[in-house]
Short mmCIF file of C-alpha atoms in Angstrom, two decimals:
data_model
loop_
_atom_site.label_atom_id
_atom_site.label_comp_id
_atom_site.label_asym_id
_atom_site.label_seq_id
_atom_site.Cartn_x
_atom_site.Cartn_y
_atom_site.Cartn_z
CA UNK A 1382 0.00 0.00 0.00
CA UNK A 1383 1.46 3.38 -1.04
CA UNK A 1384 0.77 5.77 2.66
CA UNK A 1385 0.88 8.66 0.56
CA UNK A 1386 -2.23 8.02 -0.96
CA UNK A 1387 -3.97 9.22 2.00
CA UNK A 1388 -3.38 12.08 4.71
CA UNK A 1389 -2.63 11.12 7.77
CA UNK A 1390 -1.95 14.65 8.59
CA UNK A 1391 -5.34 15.12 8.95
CA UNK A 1392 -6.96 11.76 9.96
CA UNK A 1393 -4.76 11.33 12.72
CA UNK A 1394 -5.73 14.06 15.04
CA UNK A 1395 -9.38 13.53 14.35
CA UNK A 1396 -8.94 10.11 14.79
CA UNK A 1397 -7.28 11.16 18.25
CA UNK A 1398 -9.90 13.72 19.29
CA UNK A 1399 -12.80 10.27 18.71
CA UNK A 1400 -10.78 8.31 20.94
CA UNK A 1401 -10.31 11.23 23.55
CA UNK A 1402 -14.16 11.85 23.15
CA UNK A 1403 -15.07 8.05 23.88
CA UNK A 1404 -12.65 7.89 26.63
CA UNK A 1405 -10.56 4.78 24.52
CA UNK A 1406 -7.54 4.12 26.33
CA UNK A 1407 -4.59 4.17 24.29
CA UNK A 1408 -1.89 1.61 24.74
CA UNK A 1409 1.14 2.71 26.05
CA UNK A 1410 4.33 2.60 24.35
CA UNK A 1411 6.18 0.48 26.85
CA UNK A 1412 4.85 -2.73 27.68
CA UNK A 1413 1.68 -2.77 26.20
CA UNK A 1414 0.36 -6.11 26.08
CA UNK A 1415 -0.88 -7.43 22.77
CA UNK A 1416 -4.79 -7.43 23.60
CA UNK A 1417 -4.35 -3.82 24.21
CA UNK A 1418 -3.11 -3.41 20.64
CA UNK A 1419 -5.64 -5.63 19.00
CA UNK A 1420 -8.53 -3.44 20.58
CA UNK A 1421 -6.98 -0.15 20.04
CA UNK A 1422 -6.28 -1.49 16.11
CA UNK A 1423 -10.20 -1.93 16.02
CA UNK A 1424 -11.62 0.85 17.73
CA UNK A 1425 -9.36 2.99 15.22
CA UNK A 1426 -10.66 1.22 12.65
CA UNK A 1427 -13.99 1.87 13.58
CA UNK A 1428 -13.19 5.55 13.72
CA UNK A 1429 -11.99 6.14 10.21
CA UNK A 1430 -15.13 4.70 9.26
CA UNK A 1431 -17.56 6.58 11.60
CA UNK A 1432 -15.74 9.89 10.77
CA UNK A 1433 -15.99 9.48 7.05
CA UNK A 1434 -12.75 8.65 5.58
CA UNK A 1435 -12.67 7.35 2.15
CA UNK A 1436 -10.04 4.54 2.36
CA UNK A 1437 -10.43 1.67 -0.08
CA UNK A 1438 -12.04 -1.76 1.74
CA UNK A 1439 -8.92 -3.34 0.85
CA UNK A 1440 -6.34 -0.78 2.44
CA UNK A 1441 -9.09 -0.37 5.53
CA UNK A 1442 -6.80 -2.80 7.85
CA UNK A 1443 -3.20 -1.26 7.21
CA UNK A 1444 -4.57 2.40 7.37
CA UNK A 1445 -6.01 1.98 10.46
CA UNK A 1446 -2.56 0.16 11.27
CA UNK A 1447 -0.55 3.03 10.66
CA UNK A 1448 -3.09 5.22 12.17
CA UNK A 1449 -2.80 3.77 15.46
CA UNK A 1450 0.87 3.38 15.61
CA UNK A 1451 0.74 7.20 15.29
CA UNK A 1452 -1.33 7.77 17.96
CA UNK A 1453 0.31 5.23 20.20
CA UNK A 1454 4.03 7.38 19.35
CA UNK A 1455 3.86 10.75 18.40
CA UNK A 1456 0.88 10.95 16.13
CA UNK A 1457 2.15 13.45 13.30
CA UNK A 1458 5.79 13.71 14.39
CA UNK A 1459 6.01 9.64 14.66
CA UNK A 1460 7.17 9.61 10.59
CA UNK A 1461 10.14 11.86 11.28
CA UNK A 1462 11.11 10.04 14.21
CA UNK A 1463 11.40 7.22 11.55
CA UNK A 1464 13.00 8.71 8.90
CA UNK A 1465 16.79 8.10 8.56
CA UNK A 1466 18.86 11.06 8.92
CA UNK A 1467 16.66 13.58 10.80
CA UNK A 1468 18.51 14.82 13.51
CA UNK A 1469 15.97 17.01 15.10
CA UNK A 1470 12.40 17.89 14.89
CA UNK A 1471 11.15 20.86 16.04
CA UNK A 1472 7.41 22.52 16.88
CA UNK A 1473 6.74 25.89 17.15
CA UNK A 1474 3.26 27.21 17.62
CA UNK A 1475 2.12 23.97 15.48
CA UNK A 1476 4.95 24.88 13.04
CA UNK A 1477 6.73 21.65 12.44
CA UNK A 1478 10.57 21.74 11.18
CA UNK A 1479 13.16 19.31 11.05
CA UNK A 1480 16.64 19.18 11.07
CA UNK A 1481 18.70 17.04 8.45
CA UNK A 1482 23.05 17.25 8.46
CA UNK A 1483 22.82 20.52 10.11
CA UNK A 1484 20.51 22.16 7.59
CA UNK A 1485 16.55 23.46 8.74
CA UNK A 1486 13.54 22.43 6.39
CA UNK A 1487 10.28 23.27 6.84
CA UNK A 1488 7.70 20.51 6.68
CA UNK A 1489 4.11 22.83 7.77
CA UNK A 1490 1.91 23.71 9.91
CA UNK A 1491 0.88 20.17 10.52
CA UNK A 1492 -1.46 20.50 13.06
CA UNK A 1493 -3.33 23.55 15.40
CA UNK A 1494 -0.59 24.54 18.84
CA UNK A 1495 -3.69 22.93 21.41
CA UNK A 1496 -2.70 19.02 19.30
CA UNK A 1497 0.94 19.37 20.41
CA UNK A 1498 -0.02 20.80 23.76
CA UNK A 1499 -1.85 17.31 24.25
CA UNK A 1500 0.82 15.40 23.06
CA UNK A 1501 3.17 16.93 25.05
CA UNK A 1502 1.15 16.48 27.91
CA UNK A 1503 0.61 13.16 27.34
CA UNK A 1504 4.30 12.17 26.57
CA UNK A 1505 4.85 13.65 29.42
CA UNK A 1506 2.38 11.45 31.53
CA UNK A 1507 3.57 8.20 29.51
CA UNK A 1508 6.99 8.60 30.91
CA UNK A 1509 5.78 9.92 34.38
CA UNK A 1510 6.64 13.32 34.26
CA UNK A 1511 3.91 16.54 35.20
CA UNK A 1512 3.47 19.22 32.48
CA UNK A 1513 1.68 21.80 33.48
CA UNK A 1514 1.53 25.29 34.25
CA UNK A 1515 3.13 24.89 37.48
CA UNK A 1516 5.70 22.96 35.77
CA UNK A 1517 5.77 23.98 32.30
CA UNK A 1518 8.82 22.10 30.66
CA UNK A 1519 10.37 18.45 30.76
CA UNK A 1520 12.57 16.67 28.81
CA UNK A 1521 12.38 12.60 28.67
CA UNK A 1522 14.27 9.54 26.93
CA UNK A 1523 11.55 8.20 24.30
CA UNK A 1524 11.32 4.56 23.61
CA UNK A 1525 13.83 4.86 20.37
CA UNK A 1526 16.18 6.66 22.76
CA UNK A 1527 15.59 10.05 21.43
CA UNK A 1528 15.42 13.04 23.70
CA UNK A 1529 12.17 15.12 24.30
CA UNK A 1530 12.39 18.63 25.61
CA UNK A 1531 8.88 20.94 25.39
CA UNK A 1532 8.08 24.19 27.11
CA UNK A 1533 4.17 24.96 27.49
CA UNK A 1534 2.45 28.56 28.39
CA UNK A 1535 3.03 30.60 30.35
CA UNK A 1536 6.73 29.73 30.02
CA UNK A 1537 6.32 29.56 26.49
CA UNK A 1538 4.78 32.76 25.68
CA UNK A 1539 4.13 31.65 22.15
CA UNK A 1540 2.49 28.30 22.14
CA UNK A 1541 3.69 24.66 22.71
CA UNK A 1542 7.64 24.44 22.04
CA UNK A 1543 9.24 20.70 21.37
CA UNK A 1544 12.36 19.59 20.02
CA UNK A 1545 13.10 16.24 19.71
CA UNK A 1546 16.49 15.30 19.08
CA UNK A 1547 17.39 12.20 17.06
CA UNK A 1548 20.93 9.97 17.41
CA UNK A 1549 22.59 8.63 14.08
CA UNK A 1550 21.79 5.25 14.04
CA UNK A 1551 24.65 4.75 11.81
CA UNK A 1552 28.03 4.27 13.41
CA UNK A 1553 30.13 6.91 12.41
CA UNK A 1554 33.99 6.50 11.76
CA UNK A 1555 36.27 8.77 11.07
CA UNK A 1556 36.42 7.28 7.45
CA UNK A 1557 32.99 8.83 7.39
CA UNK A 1558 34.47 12.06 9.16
CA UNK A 1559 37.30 11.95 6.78
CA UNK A 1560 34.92 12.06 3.83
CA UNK A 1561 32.90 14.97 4.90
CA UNK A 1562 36.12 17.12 5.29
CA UNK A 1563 35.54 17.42 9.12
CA UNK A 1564 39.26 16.48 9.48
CA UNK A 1565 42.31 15.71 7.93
CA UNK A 1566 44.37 12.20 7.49
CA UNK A 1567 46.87 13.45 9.86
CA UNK A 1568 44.65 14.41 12.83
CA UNK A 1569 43.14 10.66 12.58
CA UNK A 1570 46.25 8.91 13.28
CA UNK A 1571 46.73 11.10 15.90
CA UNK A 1572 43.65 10.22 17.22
CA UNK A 1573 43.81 7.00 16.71
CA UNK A 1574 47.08 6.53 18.62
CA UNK A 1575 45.78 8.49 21.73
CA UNK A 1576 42.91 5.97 21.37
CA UNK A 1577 45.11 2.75 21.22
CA UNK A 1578 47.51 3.83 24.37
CA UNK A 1579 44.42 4.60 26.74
CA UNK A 1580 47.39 6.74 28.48
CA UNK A 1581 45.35 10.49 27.27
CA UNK A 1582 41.95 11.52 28.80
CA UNK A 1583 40.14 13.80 25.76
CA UNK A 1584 37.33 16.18 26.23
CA UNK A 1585 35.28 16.64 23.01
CA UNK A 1586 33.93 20.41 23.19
CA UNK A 1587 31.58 22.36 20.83
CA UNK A 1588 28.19 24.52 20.36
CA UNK A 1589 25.31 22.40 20.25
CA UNK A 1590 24.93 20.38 17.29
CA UNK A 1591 28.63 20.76 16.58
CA UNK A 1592 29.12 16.71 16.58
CA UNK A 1593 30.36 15.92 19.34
CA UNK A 1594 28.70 12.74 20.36
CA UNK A 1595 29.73 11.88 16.72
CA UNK A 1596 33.69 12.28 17.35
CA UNK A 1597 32.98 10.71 21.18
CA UNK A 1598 31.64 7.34 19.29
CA UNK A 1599 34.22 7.29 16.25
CA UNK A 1600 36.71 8.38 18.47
CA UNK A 1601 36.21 4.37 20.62
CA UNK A 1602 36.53 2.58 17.58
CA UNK A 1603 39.61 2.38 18.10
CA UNK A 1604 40.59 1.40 21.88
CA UNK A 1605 41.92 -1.69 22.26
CA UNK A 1606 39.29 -4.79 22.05
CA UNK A 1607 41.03 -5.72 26.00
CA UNK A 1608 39.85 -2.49 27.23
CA UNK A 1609 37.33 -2.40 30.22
CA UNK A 1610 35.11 0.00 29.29
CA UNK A 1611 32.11 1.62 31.37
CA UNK A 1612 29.73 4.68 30.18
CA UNK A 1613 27.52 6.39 32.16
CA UNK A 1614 24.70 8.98 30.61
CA UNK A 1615 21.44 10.49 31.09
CA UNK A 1616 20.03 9.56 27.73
CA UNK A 1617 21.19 6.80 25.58
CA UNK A 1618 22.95 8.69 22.82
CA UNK A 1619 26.53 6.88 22.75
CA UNK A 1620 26.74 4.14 20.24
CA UNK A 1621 30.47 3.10 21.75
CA UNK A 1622 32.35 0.68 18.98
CA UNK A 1623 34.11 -1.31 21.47
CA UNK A 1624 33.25 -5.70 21.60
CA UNK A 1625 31.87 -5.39 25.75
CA UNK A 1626 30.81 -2.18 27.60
CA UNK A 1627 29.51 -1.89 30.74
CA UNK A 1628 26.94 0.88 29.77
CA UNK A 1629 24.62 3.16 32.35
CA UNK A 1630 21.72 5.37 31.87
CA UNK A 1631 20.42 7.20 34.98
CA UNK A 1632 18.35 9.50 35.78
CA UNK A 1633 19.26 13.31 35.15
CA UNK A 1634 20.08 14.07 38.74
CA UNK A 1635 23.00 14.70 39.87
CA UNK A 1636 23.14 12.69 42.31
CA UNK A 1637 22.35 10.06 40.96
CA UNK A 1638 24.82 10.52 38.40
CA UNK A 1639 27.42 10.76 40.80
CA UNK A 1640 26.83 7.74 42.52
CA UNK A 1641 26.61 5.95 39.38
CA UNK A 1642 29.97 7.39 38.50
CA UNK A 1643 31.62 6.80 41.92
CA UNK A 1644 30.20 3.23 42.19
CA UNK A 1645 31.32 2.34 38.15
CA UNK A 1646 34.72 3.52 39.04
CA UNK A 1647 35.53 2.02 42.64
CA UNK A 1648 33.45 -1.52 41.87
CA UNK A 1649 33.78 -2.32 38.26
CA UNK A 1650 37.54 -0.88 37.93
CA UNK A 1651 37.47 0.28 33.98
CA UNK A 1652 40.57 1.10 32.11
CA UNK A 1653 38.24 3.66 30.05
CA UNK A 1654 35.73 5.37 31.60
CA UNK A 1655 33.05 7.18 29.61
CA UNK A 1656 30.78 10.05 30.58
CA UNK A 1657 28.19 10.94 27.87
CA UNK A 1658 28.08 14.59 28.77
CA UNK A 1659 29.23 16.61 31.32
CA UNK A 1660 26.69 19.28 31.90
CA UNK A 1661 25.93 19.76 35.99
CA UNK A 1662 27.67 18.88 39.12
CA UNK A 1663 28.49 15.32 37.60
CA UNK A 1664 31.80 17.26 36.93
CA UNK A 1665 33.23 16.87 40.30
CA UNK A 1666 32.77 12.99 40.17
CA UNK A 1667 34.45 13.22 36.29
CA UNK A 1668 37.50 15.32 37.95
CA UNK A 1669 37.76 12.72 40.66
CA UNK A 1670 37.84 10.05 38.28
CA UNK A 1671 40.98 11.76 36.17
CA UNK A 1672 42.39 12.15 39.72
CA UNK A 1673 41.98 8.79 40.69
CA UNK A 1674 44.13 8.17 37.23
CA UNK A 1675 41.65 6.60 35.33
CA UNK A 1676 41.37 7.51 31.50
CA UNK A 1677 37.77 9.45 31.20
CA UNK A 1678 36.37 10.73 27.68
CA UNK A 1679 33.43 12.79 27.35
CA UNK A 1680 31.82 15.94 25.86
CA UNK A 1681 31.25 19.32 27.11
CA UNK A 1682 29.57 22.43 25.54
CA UNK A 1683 32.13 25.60 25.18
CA UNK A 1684 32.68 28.08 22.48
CA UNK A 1685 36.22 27.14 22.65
CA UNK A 1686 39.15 24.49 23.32
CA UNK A 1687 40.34 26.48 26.21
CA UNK A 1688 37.01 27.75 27.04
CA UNK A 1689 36.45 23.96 27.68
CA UNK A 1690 38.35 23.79 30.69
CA UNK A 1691 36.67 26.79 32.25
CA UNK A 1692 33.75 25.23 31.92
CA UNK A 1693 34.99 22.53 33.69
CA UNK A 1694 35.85 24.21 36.52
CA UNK A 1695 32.30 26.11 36.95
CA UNK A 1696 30.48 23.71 36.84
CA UNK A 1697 32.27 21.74 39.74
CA UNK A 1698 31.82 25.11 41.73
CA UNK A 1699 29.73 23.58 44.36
CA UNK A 1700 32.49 21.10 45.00
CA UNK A 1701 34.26 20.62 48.48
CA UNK A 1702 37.82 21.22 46.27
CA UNK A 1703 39.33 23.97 46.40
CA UNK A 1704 39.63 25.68 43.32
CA UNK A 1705 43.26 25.89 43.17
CA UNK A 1706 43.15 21.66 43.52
CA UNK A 1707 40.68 21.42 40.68
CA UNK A 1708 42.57 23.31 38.43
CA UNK A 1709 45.64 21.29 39.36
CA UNK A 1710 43.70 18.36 38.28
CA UNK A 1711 42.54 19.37 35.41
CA UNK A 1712 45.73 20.57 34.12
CA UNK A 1713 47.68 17.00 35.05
CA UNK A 1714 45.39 14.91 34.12
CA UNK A 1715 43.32 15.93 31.27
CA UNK A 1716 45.24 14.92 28.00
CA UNK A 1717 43.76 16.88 24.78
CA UNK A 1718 40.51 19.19 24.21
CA UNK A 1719 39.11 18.30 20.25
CA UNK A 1720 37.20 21.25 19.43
CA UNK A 1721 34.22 21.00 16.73
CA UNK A 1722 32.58 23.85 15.59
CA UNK A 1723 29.60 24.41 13.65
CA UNK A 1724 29.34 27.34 10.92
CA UNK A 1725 27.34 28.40 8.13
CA UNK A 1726 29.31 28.05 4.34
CA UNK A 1727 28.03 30.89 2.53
CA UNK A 1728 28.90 29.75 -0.62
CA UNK A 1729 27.34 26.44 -0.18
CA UNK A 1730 24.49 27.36 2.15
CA UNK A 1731 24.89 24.87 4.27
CA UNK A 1732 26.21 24.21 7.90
CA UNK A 1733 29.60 22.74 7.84
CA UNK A 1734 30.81 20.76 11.03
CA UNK A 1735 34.60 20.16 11.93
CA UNK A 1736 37.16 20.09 14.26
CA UNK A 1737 38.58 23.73 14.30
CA UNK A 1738 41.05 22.95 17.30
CA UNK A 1739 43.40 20.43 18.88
CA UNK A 1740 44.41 21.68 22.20
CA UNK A 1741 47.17 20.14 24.53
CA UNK A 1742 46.95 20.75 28.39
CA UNK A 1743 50.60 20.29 29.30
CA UNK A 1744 50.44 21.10 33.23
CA UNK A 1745 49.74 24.13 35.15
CA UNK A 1746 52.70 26.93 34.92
CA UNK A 1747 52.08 30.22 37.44
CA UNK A 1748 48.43 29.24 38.08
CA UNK A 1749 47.36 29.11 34.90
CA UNK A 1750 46.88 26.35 32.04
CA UNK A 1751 49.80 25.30 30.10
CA UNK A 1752 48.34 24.68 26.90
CA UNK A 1753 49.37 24.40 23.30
CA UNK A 1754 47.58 24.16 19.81
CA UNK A 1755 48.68 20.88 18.02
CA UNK A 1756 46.65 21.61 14.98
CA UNK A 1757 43.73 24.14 13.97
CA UNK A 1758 41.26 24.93 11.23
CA UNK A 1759 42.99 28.43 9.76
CA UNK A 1760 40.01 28.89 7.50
CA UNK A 1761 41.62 27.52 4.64
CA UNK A 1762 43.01 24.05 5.52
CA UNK A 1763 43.96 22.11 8.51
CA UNK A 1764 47.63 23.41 9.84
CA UNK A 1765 50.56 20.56 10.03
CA UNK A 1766 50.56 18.64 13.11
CA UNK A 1767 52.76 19.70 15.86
CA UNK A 1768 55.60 17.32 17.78
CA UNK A 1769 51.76 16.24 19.84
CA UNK A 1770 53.34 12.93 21.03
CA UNK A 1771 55.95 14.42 23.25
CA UNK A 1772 53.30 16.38 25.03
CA UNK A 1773 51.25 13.60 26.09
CA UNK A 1774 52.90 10.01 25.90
CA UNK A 1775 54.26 9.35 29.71
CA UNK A 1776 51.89 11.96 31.12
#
């Protein structure tokens, strides 16, 4: 059956508003036990008939089908959360755009603001959560592992806000990397090597959307297949190309996070440890893990490589070190900052995404940093590689 002969655009939120109407429960998205979906199959069914759709007798069953599997997921966002290479999807005021390799397309007005108010509300619900005007915004795992963030009035002073952001289910490389022109041949092996001697911990940095998570998972292709690895994370984003990995998802808290994070590192004893993101006080427990001498990856948003390791440091603030230890940390332990950056190619119109920096931290000298670019984007081409390996094998 070809679904584009008929719009589920529109039958799907009328086909909601009859089950809302006739108080029909609708299955939920986790566990729902196969009765459930046989029922909810026919009482759709029975809608698109009652309501008037013209669907031909002998699509009637697959229609309804696809019908309900909307409503059960997302209703008219569930398609995009299908479709390969959408990386976001974003609602604004019943505006509907997505994102696809960094560039914004515009897919309608595909339903009124009060149909994504209800879904939000109800996504919310489905995962536990209370949206309302006393708590206006959440942001949840869904089942496919995608991450759903929406803002309702009076926060949002213009209507129901979502984004939805989608991970790659392809497993990038840095072959793939390498073919976009995000880097060079030279910074690979680099990488590569830093990989193999789990001796360097590296800090991925960048704006949003720069591509970090990206680098994080090409970047573990290549530790050793003997490495004991654990990751920790609040949303299951990491796609980590090593053979066994002892692999965490807890609850946004951090506290939680940092008893996940002290636990992983003084009971399972990893030679890599992973953190997916580093956005709260879970940076304390990451600094105590580099102090503790363990090799830690993970990603951090900062507008630059050196701006990176401020970050660190205020966001471990409310920590019982002193700042002056922290720092000293930081600048011992922590091997390399990669820096990506996202920016728009006028001549192409498109987003580009790349690593713009390679940053050594060499030690603290005087108080501050002691840093030095390996290797940088200069707006042309990718500068030669400096003597790197002297800087961090032995640290």
């Amino acid at each position: 059956m070809d679904n584009n002969k008929y719009d589920y655009n529109k039958m799907v939120p009328l086909v909601q508003e009859y089950c809302v109407e006739r108080e029909i429960a609708v299955p939920r998205w986790r566990d729902a036990h196969e009765e459930e979906l046989i029922a909810f199959h026919a009482n759709v069914l029975r809608a698109i008939r009652r309501l008037g759709f013209e669907v031909a007798e002998e699509d009637r069953q697959e229609v309804a089908q696809e019908v309900a599997k909307r409503i059960i997921g997302l209703g008219v966002l569930q398609p995009f959360l299908e479709e390969e290479g959408i990386e976001e999807i974003i609602v604004r005021d019943g505006f509907v755009q997505t994102e696809r390799e960094g560039q914004i397309f515009d897919e309608g007005p595909l339903a009124p603001d009060e149909y994504f108010y209800r879904l939000a509300r109800r996504i919310a619900d489905l995962e536990g959560k209370e949206l309302s005007a006393e708590e206006p915004q959440i942001k949840v795992g869904l089942p496919d592992g995608s991450r759903f963030t929406a803002t309702i009035p009076p926060m949002s002073r213009r209507g129901t806000a979502i984004n939805i952001r989608r991970f790659a289910l392809k497993r990038f490389t840095f072959d793939d990397l390498l073919e976009r022109g995000s880097v060079d041949e030279e910074t690979v092996e680099f990488l590569k090597e830093v990989a193999a001697s789990m001796d360097v911990s590296v800090v991925f940095s960048g704006r949003p959307g720069a591509g970090k998570t990206t680098w994080l998972n090409a970047f573990s292709g290549y530790l050793p297949e003997r490495a004991q690895v654990s990751c920790i994370e609040t949303f299951q984003e990491l796609q980590l190309q090593v053979p066994h990995v002892h692999h965490l998802v807890v609850e946004e808290d951090p506290r939680i996070m940092g008893e996940a994070i002290n636990t992983t590192i003084l009971r399972m004893r990893p030679d890599v440890l992973v953190i997916g993101e580093v956005v709260s006080r879970e940076a304390v427990e990451y600094i105590m893990a580099l102090n503790l001498g363990i090799v830690t990856h993970t990603t951090i948003h900062a507008k630059g490589a050196r701006l990176a390791l401020t970050r660190l440091e205020s966001l471990s603030r409310e920590s019982d070190i002193p700042w002056e230890e922290r720092r000293e940390i930081i600048g011992s332990c922590l091997g390399l900052v990669v820096h990506l950056a996202k920016e728009y190619d006028e001549k192409t119109g498109k987003y580009r995404r790349f690593m713009s920096e390679l940053l050594a931290i060499k030690g603290i000298r005087n108080g501050e940093y002691d840093t030095e670019v390996l290797k940088a984007w200069d707006g042309e081409k990718f500068t030669p590689l400096k003597a790197g390996r002297e800087i961090w094998r032995g640290r």
